[in-house]
Coordinates of C-alpha atoms in Angstrom, one line a residue:
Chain A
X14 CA -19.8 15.1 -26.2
X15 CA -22.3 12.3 -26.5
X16 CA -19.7 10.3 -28.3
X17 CA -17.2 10.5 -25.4
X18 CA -19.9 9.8 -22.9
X19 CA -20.7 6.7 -24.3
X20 CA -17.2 5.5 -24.9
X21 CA -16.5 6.2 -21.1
X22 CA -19.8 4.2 -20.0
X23 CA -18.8 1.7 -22.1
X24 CA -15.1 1.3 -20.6
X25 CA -16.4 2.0 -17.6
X26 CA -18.8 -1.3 -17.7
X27 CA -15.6 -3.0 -18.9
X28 CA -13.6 -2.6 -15.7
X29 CA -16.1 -2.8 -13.3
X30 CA -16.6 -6.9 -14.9
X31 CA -12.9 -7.1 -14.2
X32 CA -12.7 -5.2 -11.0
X33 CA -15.4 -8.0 -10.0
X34 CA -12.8 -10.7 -11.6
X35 CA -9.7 -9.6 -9.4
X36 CA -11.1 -8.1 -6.2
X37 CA -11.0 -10.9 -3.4
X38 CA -14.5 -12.6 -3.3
X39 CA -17.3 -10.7 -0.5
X40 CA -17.9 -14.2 1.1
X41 CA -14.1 -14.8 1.3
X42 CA -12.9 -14.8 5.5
X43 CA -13.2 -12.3 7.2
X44 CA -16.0 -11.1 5.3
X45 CA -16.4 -7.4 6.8
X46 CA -13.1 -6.6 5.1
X47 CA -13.9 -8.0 2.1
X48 CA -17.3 -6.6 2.0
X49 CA -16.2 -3.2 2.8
X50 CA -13.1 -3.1 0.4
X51 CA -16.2 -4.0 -2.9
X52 CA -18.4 -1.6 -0.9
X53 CA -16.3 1.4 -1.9
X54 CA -14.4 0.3 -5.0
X55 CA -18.1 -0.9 -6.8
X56 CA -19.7 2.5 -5.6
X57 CA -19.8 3.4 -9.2
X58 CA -17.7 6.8 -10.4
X59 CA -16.6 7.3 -14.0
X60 CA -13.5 4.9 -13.9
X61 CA -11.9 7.3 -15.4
X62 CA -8.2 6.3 -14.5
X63 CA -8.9 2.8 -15.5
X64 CA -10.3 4.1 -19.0
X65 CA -7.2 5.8 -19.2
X66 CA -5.1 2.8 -19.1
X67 CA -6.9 1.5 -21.7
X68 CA -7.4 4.1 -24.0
X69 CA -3.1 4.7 -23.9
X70 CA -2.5 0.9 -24.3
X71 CA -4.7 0.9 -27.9
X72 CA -3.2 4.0 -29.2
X73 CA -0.2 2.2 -29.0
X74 CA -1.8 -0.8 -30.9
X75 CA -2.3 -3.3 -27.4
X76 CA -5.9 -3.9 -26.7
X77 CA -8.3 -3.5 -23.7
X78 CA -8.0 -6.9 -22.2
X79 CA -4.2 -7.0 -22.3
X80 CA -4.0 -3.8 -19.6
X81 CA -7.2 -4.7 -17.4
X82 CA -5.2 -5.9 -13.9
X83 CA -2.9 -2.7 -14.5
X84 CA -6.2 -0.6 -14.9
X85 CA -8.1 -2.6 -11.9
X86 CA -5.1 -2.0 -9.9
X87 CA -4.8 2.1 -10.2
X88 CA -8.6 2.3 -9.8
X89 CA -8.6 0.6 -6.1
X90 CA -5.3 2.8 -5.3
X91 CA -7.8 5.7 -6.2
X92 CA -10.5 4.1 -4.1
X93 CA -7.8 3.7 -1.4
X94 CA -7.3 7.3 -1.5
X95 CA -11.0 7.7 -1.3
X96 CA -11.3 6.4 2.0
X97 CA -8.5 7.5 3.8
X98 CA -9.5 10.9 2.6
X99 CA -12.9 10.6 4.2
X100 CA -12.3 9.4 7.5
X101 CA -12.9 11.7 10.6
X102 CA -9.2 12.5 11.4
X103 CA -9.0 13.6 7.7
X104 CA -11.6 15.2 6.0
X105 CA -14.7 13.6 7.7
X106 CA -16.9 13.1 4.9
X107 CA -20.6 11.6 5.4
X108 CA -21.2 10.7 1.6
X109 CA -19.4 9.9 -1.6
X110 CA -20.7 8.9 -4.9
X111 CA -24.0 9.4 -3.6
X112 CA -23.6 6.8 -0.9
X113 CA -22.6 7.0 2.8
X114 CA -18.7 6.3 3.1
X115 CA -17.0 3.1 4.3
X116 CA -16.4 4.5 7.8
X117 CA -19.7 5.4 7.9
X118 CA -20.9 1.8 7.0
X119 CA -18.1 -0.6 8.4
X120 CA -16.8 1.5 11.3
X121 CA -13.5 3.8 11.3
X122 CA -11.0 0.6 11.7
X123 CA -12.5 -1.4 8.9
X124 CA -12.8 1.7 7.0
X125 CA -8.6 1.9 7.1
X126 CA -8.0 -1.5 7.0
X127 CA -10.3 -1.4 4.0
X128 CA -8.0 1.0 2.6
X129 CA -5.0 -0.6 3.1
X130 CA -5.9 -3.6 2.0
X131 CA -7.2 -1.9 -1.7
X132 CA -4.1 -0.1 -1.7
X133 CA -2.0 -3.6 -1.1
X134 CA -4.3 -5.9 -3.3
X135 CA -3.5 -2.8 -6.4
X136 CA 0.3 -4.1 -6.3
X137 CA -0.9 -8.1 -6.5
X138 CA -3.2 -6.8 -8.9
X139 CA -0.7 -5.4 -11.4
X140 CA 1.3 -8.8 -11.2
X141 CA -1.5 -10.7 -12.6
X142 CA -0.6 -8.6 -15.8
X143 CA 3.0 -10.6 -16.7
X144 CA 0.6 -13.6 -17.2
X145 CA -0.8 -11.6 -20.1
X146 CA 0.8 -13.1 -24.0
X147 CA 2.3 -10.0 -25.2
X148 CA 3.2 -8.1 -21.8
X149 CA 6.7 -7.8 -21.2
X150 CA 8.2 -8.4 -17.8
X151 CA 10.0 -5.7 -17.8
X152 CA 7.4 -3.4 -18.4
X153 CA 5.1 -4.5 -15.5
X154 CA 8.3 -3.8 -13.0
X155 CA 8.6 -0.5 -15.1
X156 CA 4.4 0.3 -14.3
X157 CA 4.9 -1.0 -10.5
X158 CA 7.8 1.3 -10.4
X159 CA 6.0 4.4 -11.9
X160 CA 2.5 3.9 -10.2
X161 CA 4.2 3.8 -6.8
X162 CA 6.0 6.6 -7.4
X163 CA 2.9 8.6 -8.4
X164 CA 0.7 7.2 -5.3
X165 CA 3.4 7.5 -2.6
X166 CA 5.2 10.7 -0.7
X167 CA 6.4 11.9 -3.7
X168 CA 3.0 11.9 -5.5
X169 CA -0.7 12.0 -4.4
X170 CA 0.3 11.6 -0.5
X171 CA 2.4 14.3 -0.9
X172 CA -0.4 16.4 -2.4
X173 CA -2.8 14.7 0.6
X174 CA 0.0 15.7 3.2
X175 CA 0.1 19.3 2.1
X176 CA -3.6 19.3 1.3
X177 CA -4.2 18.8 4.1
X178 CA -1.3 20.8 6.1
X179 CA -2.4 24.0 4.8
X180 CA -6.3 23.8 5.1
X181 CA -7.7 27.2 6.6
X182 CA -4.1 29.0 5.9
X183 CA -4.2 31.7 3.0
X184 CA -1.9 29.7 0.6
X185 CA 0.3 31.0 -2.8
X186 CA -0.4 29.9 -6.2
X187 CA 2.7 27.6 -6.7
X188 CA 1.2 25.7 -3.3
X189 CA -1.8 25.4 -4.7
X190 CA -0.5 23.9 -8.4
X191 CA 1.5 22.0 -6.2
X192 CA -1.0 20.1 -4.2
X193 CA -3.3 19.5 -7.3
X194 CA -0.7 18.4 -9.2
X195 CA 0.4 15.5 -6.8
X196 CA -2.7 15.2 -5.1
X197 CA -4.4 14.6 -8.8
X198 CA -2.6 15.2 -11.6
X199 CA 0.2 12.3 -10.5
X200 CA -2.2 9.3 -10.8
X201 CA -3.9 10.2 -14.2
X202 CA -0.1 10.5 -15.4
X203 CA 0.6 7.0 -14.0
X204 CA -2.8 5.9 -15.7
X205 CA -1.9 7.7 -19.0
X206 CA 2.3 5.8 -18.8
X207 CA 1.3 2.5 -17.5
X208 CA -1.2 1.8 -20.4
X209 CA 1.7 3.5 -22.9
X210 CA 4.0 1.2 -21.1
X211 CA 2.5 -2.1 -21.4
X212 CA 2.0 -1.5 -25.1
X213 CA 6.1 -1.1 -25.1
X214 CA 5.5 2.6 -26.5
X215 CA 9.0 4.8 -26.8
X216 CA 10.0 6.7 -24.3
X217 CA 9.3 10.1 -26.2
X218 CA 6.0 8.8 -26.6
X219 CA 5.3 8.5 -22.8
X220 CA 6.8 11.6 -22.0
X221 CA 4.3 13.4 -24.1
X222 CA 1.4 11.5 -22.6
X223 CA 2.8 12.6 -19.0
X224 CA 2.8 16.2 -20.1
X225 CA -1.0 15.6 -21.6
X226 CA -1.3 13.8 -18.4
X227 CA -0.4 17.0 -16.5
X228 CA -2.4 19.3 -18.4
X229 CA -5.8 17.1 -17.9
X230 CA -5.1 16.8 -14.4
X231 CA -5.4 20.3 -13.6
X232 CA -8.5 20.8 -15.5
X233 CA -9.7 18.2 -13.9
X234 CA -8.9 19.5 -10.5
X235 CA -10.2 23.3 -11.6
X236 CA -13.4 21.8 -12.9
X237 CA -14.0 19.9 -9.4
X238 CA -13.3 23.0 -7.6
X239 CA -16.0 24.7 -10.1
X240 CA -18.5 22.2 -9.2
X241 CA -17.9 22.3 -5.1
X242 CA -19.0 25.8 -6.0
X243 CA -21.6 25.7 -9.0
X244 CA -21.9 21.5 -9.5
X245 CA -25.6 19.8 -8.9
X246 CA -25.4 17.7 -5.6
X247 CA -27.7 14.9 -7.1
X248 CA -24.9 14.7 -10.8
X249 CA -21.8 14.6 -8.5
X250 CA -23.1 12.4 -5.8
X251 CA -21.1 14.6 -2.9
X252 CA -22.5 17.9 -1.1
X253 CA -21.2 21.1 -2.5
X254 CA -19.6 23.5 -0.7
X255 CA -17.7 21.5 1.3
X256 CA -14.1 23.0 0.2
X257 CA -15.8 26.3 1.5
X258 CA -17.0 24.4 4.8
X259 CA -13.5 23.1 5.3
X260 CA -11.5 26.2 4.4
X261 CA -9.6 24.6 1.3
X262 CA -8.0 26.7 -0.7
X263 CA -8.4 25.7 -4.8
X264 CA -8.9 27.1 -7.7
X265 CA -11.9 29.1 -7.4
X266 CA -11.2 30.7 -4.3
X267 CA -7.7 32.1 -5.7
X268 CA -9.0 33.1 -9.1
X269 CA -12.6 32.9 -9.2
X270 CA -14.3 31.3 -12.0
X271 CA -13.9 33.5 -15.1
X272 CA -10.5 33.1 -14.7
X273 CA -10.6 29.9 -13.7
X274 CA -12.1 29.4 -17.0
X275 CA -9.6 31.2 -19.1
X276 CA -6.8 28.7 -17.5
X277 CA -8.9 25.2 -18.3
X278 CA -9.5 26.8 -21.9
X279 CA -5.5 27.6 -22.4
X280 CA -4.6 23.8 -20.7
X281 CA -7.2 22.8 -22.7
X282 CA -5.6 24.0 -26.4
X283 CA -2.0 22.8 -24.9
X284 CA -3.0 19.4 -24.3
X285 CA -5.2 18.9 -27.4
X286 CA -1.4 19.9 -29.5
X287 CA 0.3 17.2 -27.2
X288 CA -2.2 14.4 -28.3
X289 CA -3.5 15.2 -32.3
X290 CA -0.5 14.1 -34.0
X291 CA -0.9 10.9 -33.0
X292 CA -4.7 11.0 -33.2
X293 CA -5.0 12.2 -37.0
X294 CA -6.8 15.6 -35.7
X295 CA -9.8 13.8 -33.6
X296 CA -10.0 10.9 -31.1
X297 CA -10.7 9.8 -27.8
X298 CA -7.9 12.6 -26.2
X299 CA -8.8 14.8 -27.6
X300 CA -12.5 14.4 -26.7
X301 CA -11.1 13.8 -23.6
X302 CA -10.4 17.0 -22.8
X303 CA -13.7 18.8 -24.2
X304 CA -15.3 16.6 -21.5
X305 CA -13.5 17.2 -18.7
X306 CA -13.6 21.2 -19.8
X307 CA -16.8 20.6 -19.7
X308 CA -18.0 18.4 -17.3
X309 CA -21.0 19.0 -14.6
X310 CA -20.2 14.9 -13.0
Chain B
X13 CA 22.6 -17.9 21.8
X14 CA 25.2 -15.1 22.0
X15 CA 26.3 -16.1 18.4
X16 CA 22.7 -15.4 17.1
X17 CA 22.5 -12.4 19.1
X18 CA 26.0 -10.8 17.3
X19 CA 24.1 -12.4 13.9
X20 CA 21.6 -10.9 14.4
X21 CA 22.8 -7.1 15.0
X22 CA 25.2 -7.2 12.6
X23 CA 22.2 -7.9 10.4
X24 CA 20.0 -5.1 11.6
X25 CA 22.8 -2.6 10.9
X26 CA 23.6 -3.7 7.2
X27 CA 19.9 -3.0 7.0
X28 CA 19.5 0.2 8.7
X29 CA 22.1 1.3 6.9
X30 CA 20.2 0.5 3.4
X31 CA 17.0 1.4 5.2
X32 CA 18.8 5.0 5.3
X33 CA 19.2 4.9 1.6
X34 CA 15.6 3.6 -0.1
X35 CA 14.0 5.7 2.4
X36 CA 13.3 9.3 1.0
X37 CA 15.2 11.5 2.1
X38 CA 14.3 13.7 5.7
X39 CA 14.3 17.1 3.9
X40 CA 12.2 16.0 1.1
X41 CA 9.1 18.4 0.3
X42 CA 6.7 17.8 2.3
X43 CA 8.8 17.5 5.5
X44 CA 6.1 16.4 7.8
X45 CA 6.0 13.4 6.1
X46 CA 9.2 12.1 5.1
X47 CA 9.9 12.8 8.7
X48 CA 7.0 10.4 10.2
X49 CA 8.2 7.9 8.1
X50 CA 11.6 8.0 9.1
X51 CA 10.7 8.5 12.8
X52 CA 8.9 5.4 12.7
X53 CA 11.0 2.9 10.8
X54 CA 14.2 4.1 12.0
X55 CA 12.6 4.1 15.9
X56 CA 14.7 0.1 16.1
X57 CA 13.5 -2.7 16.5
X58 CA 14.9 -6.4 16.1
X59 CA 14.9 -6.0 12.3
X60 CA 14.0 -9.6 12.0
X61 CA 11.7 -9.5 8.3
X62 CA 14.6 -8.0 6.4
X63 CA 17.3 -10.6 8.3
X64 CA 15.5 -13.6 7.4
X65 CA 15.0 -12.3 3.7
X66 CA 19.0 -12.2 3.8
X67 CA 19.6 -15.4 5.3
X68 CA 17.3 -17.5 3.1
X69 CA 18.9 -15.8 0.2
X70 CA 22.7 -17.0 2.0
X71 CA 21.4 -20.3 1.7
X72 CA 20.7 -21.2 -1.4
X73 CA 24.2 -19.0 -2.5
X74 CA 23.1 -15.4 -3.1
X75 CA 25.0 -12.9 -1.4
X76 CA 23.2 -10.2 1.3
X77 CA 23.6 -7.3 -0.6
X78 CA 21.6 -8.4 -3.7
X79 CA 18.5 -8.8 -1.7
X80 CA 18.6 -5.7 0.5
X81 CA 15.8 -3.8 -1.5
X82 CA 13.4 -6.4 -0.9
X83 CA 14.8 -6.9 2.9
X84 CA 14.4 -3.3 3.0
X85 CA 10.4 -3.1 1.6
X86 CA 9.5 -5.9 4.4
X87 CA 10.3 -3.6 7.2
X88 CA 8.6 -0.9 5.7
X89 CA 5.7 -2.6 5.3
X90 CA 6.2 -4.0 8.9
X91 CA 6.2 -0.5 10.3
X92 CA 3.7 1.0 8.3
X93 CA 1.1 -1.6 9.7
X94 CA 2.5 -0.7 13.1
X95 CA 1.7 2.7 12.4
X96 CA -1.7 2.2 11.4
X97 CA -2.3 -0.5 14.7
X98 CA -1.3 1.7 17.1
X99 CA -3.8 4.9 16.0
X100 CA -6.9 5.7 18.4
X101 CA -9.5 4.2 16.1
X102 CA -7.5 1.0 16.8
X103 CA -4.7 -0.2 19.8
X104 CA -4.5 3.5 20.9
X105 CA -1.1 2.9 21.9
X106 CA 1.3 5.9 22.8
X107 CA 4.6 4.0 22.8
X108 CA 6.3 1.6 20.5
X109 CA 9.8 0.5 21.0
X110 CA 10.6 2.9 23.7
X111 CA 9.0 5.6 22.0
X112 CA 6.2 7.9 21.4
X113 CA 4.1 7.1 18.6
X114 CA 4.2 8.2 15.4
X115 CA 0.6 9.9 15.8
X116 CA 1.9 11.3 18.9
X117 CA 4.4 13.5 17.4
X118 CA 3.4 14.2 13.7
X119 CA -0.6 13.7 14.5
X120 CA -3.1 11.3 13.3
X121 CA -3.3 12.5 10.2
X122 CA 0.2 12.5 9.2
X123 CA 0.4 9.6 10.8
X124 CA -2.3 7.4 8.5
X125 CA -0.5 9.2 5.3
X126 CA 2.9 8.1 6.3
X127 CA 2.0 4.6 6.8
X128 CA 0.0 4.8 3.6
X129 CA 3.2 6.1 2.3
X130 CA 5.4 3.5 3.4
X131 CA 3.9 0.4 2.0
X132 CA 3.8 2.5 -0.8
X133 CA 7.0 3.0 -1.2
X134 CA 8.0 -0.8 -0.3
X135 CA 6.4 -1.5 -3.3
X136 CA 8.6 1.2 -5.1
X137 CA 11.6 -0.6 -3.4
X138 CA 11.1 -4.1 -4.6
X139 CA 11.5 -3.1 -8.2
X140 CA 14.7 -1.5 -7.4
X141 CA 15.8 -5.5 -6.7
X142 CA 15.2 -6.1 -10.4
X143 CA 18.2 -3.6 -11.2
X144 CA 21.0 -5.8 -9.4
X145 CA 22.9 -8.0 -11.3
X146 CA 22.1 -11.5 -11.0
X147 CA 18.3 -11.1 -9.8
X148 CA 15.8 -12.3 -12.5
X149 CA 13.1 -10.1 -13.5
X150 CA 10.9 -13.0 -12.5
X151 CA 11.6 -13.3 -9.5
X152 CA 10.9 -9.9 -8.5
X153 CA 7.7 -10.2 -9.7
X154 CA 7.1 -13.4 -7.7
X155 CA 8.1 -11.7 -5.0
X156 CA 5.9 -8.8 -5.0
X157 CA 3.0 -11.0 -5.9
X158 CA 4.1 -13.3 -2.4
X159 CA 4.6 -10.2 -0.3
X160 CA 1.0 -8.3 -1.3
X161 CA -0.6 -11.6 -0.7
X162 CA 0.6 -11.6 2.6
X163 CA 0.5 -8.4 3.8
X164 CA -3.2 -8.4 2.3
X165 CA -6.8 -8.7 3.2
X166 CA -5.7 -12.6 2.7
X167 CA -2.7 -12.4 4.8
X168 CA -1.8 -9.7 7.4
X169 CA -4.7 -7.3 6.8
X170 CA -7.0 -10.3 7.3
X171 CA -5.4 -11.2 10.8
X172 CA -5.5 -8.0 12.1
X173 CA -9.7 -7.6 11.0
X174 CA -10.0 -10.4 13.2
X175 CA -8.5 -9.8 15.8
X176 CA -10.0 -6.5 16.4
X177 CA -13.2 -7.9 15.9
X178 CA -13.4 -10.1 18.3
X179 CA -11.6 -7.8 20.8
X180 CA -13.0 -8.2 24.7
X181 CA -15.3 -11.4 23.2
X182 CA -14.2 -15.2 23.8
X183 CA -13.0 -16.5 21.0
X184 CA -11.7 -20.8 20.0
X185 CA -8.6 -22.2 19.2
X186 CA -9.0 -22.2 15.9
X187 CA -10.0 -18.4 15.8
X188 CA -7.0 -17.5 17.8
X189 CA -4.9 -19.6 15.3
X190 CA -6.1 -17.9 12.8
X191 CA -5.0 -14.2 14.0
X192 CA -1.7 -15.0 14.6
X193 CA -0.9 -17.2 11.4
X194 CA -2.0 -14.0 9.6
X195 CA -1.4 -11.3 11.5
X196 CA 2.3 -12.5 12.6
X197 CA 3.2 -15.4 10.3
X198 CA 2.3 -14.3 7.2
X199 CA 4.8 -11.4 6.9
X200 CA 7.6 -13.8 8.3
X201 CA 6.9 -16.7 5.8
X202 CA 7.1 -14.2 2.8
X203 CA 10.3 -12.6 3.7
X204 CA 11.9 -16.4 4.1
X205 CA 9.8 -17.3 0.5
X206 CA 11.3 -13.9 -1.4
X207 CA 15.0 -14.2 0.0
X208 CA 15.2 -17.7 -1.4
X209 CA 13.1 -16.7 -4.1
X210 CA 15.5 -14.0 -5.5
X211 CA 18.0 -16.9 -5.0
X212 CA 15.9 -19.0 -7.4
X213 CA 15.4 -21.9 -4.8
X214 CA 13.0 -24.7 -6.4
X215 CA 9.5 -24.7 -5.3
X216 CA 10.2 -27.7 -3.2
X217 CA 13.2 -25.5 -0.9
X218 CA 10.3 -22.7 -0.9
X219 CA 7.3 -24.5 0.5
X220 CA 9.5 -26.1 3.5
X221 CA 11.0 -22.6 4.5
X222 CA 7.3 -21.5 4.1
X223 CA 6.5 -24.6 6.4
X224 CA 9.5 -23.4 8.7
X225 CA 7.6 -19.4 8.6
X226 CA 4.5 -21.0 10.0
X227 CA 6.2 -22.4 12.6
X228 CA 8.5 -19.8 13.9
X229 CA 5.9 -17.6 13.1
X230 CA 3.5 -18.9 15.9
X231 CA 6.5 -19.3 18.4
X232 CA 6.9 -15.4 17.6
X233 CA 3.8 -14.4 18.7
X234 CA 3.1 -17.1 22.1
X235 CA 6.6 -15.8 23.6
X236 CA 5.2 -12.1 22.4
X237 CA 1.9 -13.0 24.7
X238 CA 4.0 -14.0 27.0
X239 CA 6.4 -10.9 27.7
X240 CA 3.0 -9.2 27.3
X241 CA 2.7 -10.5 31.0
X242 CA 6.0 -11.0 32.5
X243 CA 8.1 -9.0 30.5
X244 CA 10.4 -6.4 31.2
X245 CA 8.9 -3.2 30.2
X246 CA 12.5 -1.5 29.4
X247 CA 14.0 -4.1 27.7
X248 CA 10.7 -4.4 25.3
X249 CA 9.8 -1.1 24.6
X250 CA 5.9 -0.8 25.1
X251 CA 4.3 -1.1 28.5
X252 CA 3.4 -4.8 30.0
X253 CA -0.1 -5.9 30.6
X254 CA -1.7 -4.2 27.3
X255 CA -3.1 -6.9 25.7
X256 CA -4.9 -7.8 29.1
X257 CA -5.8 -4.0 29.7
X258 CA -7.5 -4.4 26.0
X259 CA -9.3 -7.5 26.5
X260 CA -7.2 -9.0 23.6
X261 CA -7.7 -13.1 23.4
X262 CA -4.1 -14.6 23.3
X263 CA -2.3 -17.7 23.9
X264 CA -1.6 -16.7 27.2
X265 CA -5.0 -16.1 28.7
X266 CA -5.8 -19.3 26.6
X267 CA -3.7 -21.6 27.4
X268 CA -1.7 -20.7 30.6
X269 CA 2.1 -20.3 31.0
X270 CA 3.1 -23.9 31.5
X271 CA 1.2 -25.5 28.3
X272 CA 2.2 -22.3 26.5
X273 CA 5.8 -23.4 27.3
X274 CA 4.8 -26.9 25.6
X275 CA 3.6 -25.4 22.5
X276 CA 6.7 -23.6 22.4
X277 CA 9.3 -26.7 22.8
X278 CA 7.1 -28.8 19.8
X279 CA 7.1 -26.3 17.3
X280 CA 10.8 -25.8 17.9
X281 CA 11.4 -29.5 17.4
X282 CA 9.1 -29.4 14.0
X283 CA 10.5 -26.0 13.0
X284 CA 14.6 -26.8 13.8
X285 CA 14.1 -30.7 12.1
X286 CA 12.9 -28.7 8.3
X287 CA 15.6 -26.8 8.2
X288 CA 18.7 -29.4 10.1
X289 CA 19.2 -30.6 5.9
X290 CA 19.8 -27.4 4.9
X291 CA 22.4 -26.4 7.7
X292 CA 24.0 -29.9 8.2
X293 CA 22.6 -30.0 11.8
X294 CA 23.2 -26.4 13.0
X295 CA 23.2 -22.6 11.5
X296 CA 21.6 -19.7 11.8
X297 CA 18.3 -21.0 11.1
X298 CA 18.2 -23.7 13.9
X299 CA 19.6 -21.1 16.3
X300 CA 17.2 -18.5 15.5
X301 CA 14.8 -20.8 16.2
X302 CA 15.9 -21.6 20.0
X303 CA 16.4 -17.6 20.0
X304 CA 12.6 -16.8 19.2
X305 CA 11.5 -19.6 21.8
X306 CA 13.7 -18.1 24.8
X307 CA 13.7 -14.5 23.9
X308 CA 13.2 -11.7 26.6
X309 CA 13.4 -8.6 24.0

């Protein structure tokens, strides 16, 4: 577990350098804008979806510095989300990450623009990738095609829109798997096939890594309903018990957590199968998913 | 000017029509959704973006229907920053194009999703240029790196900062200038850049229809200041008077009617004199431009 963490910290220092490389520059005009759009996307976080980008282009045999705009890009979608998500009219968060949110710094109408303008500068982003030796065209329209697909009303939005549409209604299990599954599961998928992608990796290959991609996603999701419940407010940066405060429905309020923990231990066996043959029994997926079993951040 | 006018509609219906299929589809899990972002981009409008992608792809020889998907993304991402404009936290506008809102019927939230959603899914839509026969792999990317720059914190995102920041304060020329190259311009210049573009015109034919953008782009938005005051409320769609009723700096309260009127008849000169060598002293682009400068709708 030590071993993952590092490797994570490590990747995670690694796109942060080039999240600072392709984000527009604070000073640039208007500055509020800019400022606010670095304010949320350099409020740390694990960079997980970014690490996954890279981790899927080298197990295909492409390295780190071939897939960075590709994993910039999906990180500021996921920042974009962030925002959005917080803003009064949505869930009206105070904090994230340990730090007040953007609307809570820059003001509500910076705070979208801000988001919009992460969520614009992802697809510009991603372009800066066919400049890369090595990196097809083809496949960048293939991983603009894909990531859209997983970030728009078809994909996390759709998870956002029902998330959000059912919020203090008693709700059925395949609602539920639904709304994690877009509203999470989709951009670790897009993460996991865009690195894949870029390394020109078969399309059995990527369809594997989309069903690990599922599997990961909903742990990931059950574990972050575990910690709204369990987690330490100082690890995770956010208050807990806000799911309870705001009448969401997840994981732990359908199941409860021993059976919450049977499910992440069965997802947890299937998605380990999905990724060893190509790891040789051990490697960073499989880690993966001890972690995120795992996790208390 | 009746020619442009039948030019004009034709156009907008070869584009509704392909709106109606890269749009998801109205029944589409979630509902709520797919619905607001129908409601919204199929609520009218001139449908001048997507037109002038078509016509500067007619012009250097490649037929409308290869550029649609691209025509298409520009007015999505037109009316998803509509959306966004006309929520509480920043116009607070109740009608658009005859109208209600889209916040008004589907509710803020649903509202901020389904623009989120829709430039989005322009981005999903570009790529599906890359698929037509004819259009260069290249060029798609080009033009998805040209349309995020100018929809972004750099382009349209960056106009619209500005202007509401220095909402209800007194602001210079150069300030003023500044809003409306971005928040207007910008989007107009990229849909002329990317028709031509997926025509593979040469960098020279680009900048000068870039150069042409500027222009019309600023004519755009003085007679838009103007109707603002004397226009008719039914033929335009959104009540008169709003920009003075929200202290918004414009060339009107700037400049006056009459030197308006000047600005008007010199960029017309500038903007019909780049584009006379194309169109051997008159076409569509000329006339559009004497349409823009005398338009009451």
């Amino acid at each position: 577990l030590i071993k993952i963490l590092d490797t994570l910290k490590e990747n995670a220092a690694l796109v942060e350098k080039a999240l600072d490389f392709y984000l527009p520059k604070e000073g640039d005009y208007p500055e509020s804008i800019h400022k606010a759009m670095r304010y949320s996307v350099m409020a740390g976080g694990k960079r997980i979806r970014p690490t996954l980008v890279i981790k899927a282009a080298e197990l295909f045999g492409t390295s780190y510095e071939k897939v960075l705009p590709t994993a910039c890009a999906i990180e500021m979608i996921h920042t974009y989300s962030l925002i959005h998500d917080d803003l009064p009219m949505m869930d009206n968060d105070d904090f994230r990450r340990g730090k007040p949110t953007c609307h809570k710094v820059y003001g509500e109408a910076v705070a979208l623009l801000a988001g919009d303008a992460l969520l614009t500068h992802a697809f510009l982003t991603i372009t800066k990738n066919a400049a890369i030796e090595g990196i097809s065209d083809k496949s960048v329209i293939d991983v603009i095609e894909k990531i859209s697909e997983a970030a728009g009303s078809n994909g996390m939005i759709g998870g956002q829109t029902v998330d959000i549409e059912v919020s203090g209604k008693s709700i059925n299990e395949d609602t539920l798997y639904y709304i994690d599954l877009h509203k999470t599961a989709c951009l670790l998928q897009a993460s996991l096939w865009s690195g894949a992608r870029l390394a020109e990796a078969n399309n059995d290959d990527l369809r594997t890594l989309e069903l690990y991609g599922e599997k990961i996603g909903i742990i990931f999701q059950i574990t972050d309903d575990i910690l709204d419940v369990i987690g330490d407010e100082k690890l995770i940066g956010k208050p807990v018990g806000s799911d309870l405060k705001n009448n969401k429905n997840n994981f732990m309020s359908m199941y409860g957590f021993d059976e919450c923990r049977r499910i992440i231990e069965k997802l947890s066996i299937e998605a380990k199968e999905l990724v060893m043959p190509y790891e040789k029994g051990q490697g960073f997926f499989t880690d993966f998913v001890d972690f995120l079993a795992n996790r208390n951040l």
